[in-house]
Structures are given as C-alpha cells and as structure tokens.
CSV table of C-alpha atoms in Angstrom, one decimal:
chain,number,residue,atom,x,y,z
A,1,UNK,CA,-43.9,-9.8,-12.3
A,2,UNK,CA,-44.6,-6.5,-10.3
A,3,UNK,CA,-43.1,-3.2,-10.7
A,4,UNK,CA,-41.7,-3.7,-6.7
A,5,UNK,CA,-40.3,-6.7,-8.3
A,6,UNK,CA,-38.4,-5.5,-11.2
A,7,UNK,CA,-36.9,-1.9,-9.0
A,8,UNK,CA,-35.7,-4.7,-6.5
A,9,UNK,CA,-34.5,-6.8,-9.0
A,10,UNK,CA,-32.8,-3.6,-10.6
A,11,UNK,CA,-31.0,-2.3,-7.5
A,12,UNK,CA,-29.8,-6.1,-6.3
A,13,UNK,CA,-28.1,-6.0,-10.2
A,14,UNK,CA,-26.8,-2.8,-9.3
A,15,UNK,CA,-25.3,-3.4,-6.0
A,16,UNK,CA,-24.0,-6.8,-7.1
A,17,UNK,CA,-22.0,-5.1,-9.7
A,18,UNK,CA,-21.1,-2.3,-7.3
A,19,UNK,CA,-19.6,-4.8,-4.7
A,20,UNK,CA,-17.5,-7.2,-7.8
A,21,UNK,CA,-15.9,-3.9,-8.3
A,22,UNK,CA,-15.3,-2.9,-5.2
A,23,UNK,CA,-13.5,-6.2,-4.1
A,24,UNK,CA,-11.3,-5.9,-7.3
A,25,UNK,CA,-10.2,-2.2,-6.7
A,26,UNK,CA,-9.8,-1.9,-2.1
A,27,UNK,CA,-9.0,-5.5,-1.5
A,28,UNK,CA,-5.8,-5.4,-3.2
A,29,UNK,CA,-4.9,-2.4,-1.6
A,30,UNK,CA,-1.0,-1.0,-1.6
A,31,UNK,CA,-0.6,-0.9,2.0
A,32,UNK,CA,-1.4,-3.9,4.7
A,33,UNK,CA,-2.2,-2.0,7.8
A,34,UNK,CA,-1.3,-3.4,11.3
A,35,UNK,CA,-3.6,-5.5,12.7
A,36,UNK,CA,-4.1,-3.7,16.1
A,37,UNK,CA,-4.7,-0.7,14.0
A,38,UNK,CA,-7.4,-2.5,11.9
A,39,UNK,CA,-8.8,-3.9,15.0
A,40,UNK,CA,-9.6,-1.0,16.6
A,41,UNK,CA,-11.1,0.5,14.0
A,42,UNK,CA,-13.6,-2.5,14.0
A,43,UNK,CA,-14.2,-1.4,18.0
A,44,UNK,CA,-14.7,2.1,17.5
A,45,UNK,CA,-17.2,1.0,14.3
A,46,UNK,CA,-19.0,-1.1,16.7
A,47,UNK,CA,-18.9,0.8,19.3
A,48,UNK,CA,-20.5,3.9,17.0
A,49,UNK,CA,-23.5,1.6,15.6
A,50,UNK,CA,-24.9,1.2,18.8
A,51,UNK,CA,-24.8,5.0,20.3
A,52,UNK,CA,-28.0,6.2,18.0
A,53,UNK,CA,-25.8,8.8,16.7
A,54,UNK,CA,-25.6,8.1,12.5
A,55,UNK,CA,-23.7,11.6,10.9
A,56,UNK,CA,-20.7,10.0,14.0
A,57,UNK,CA,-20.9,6.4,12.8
A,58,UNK,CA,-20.9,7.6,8.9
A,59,UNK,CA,-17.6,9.8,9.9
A,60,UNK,CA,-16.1,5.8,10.2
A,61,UNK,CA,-15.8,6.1,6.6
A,62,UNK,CA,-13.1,7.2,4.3
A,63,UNK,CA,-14.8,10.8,2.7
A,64,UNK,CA,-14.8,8.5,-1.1
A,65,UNK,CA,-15.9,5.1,0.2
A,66,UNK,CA,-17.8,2.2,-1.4
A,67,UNK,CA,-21.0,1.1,0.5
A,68,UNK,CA,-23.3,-1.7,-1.0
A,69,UNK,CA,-26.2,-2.6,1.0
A,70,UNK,CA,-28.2,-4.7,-1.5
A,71,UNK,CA,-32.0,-3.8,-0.3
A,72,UNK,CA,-31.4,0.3,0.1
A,73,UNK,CA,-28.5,0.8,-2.7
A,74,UNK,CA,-24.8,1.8,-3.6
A,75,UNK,CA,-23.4,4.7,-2.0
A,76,UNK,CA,-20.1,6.3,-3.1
A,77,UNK,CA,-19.3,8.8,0.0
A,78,UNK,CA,-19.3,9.2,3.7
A,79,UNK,CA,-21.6,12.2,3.2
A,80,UNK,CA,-23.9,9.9,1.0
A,81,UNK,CA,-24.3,7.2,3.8
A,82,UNK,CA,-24.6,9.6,6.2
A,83,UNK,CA,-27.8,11.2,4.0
A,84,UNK,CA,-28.6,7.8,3.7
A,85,UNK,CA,-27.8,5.8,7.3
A,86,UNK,CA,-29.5,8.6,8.9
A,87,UNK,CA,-33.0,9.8,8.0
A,88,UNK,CA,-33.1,5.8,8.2
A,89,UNK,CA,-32.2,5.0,11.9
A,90,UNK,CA,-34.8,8.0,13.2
A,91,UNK,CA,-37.1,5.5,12.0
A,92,UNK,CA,-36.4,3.0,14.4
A,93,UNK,CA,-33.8,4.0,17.0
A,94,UNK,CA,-34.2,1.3,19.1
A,95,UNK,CA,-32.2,-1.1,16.9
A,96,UNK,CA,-29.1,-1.7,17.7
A,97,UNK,CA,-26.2,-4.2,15.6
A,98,UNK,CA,-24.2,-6.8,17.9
A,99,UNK,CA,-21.7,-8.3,16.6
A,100,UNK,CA,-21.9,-12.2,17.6
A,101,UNK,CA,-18.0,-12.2,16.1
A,102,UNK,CA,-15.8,-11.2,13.6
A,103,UNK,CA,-12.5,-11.9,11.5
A,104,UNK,CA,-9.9,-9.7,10.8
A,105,UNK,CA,-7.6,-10.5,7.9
A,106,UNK,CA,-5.2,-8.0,6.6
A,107,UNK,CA,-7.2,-4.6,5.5
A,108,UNK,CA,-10.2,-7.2,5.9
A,109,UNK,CA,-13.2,-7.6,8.5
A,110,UNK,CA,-15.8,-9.8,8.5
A,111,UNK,CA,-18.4,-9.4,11.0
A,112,UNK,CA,-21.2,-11.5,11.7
A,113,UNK,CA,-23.9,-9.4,13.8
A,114,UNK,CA,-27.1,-9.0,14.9
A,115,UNK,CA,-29.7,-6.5,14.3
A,116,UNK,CA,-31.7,-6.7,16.7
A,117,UNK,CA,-34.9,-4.6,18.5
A,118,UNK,CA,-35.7,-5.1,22.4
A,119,UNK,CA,-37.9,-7.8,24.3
A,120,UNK,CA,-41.6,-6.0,24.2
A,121,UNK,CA,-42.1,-7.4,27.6
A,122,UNK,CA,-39.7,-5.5,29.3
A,123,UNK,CA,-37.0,-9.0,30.1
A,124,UNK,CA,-34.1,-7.9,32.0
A,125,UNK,CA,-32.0,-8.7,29.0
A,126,UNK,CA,-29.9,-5.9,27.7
A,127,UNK,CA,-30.1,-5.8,23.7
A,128,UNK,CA,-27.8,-3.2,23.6
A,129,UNK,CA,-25.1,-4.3,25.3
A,130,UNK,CA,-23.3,-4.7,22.4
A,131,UNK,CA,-19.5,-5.8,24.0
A,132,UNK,CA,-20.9,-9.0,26.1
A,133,UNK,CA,-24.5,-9.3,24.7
A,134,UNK,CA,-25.5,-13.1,26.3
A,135,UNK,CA,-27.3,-16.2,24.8
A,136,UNK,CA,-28.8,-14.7,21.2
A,137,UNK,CA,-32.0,-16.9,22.2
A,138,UNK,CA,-32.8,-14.4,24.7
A,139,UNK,CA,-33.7,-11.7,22.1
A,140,UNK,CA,-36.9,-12.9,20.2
A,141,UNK,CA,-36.2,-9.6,17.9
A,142,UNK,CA,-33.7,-10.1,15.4
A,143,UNK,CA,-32.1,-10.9,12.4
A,144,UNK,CA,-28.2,-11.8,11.1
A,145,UNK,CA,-26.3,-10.0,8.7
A,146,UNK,CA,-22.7,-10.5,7.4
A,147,UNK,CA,-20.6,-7.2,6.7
A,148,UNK,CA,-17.8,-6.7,5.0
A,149,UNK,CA,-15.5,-4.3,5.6
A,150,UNK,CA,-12.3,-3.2,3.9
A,151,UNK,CA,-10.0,-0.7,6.2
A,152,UNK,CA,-8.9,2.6,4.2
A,153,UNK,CA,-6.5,3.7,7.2
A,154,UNK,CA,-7.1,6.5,9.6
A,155,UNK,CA,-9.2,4.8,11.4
A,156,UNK,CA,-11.9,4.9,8.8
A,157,UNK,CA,-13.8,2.2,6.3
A,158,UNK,CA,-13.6,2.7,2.5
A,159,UNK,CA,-15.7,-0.4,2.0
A,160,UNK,CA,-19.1,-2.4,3.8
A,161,UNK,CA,-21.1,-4.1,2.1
A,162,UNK,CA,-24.0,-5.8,3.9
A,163,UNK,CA,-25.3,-9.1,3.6
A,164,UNK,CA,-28.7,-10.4,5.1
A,165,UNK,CA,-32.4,-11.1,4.2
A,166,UNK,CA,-34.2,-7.8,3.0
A,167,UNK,CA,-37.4,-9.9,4.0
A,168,UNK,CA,-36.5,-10.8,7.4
A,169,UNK,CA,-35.4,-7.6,7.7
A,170,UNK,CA,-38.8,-6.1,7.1
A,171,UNK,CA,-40.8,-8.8,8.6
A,172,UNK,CA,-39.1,-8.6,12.1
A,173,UNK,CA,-39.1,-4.9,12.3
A,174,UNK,CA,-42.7,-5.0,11.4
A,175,UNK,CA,-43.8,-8.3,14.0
A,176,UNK,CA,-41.8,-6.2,16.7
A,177,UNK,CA,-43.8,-2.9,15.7
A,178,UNK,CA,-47.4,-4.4,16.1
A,179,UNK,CA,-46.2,-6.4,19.2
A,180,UNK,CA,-45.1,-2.9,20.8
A,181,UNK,CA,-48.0,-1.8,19.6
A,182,UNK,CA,-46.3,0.8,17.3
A,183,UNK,CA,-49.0,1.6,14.5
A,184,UNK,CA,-46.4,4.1,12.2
C-alpha cells in the first residue's frame, strides 16, 4: 500500500468520524426553524456557490461550524473553510455547483448537485445557470455530489458535509483541462 494510500485512508477515517459526530450533536438541535426560513438560506447558499466569490459563500456559515468534505478534510470554522474553499476555487474558477434538487426537512437539506466545468467547444449551453440549468446530458463536464447541510439560524450553515467520488472528481477536472488545452 502507498503512502498516498494510507494519508487518504487516514483523512476518510477522520472525516467519517468527524461527520458521526456531527450528526449526533446539530441534528438534534433545540430549535426547528421555519421552513421558508431554511429554504432561503438554501437559495442564498446556492446562489453564493456559483458567483466565484469563496470568503461570501464561506460567510454562509455559522462562525463555529462543522464541515466534512471527505477528500480535502474536517473544518471547524467559517474562517477555516474560507482559508480552505478559497485558495481552492482560484484554481479552477470556471466550476460552478447546480443543484439538480434538494430536500428540506426540518433544520435539514439535502442537495443533490452538480459540479460541473463548461462545454470546451463553446455549445450555447449555459453551465452556470444554476436556477433553470436544462437536460444534465448537455454538459459533458461533470460530476454529482450529495451535501448535507444542517441550518444553524441566521441565515447561516453550521454543518455540510459533502459526498461524491474524490476520483471522478479529479479525473473530470483533469479530462476537461487537457481538452481546453489547459497544461497547469
């Protein structure tokens, strides 16, 4: 087994544990909040993920949040995604995170979305209109993730966690690089 192997394996472990613990402590929170209220902090969220703007979206959060995204790690504060989310999406600010739908149940949201680059050739297709996006079959650039969310109030997230393929994650980012013709 590989070095690559074991750190991965390591930081899965951790953000496994990170995410039982998590759903024990915010699920069960004190307070239901109104679903209008939860909803619309679920638009704004969306609605922040796709303006390329990472220290605004990471101000969704509650300043002591949980955030488990099992390929980059556990993070324990707005400001810590934010150091995080950031340097992260300069990288490649063309992707953008539809969400194809999503559930909201009690303090609870469950969105499945799409992260997604544009067509190389140039299609008419908008991949970043994020509120009426069209047939996913139109984007050849993507990949789906679940995320979890857990409303803290105040329009803000204390929990995400993210669930998707680290591989196809990496694989599709890269195929869409070379077929730009993006060497970096």
């Amino acid at each position: 087994m590989s070095d690559q192997q074991i750190d991965l394996g390591k930081l899965a472990y951790a953000g496994a544990l990170a995410a039982a613990r998590g759903w024990q402590d915010l699920l069960p929170g004190e307070i239901i909040y109104p679903h209008d209220e939860v909803e619309a902090a679920f638009q704004d969220y969306a609605a922040r993920a796709n303006m390329d703007d990472w220290d605004y979206w990471a101000d969704i959060f509650t300043p002591q949040c949980l955030y488990v995204d099992h390929h980059f790690g556990v993070f324990h504060s707005a400001k810590e995604v934010a150091s995080w989310m950031t340097p992260l999406m300069e990288t490649q600010p063309e992707m953008r995170f539809i969400p194809e739908w999503h559930v909201v149940m009690g303090n609870l949201v469950v969105n499945y979305n799409w992260n997604r680059w544009p067509n190389p050739e140039g299609s008419a297709v908008d991949y970043g209109e994020w509120r009426n996006p069209g047939p996913t079959a139109d984007y050849r650039y993507q990949f789906p993730c679940v995320t979890l969310n857990i409303y803290g109030g105040n329009g803000k997230f204390c929990y995400e966690e993210d669930l998707y393929s680290p591989a196809a994650y990496l694989e599709i980012r890269d195929s869409w690089r070379r077929d730009m013709g993006i060497t970096a």
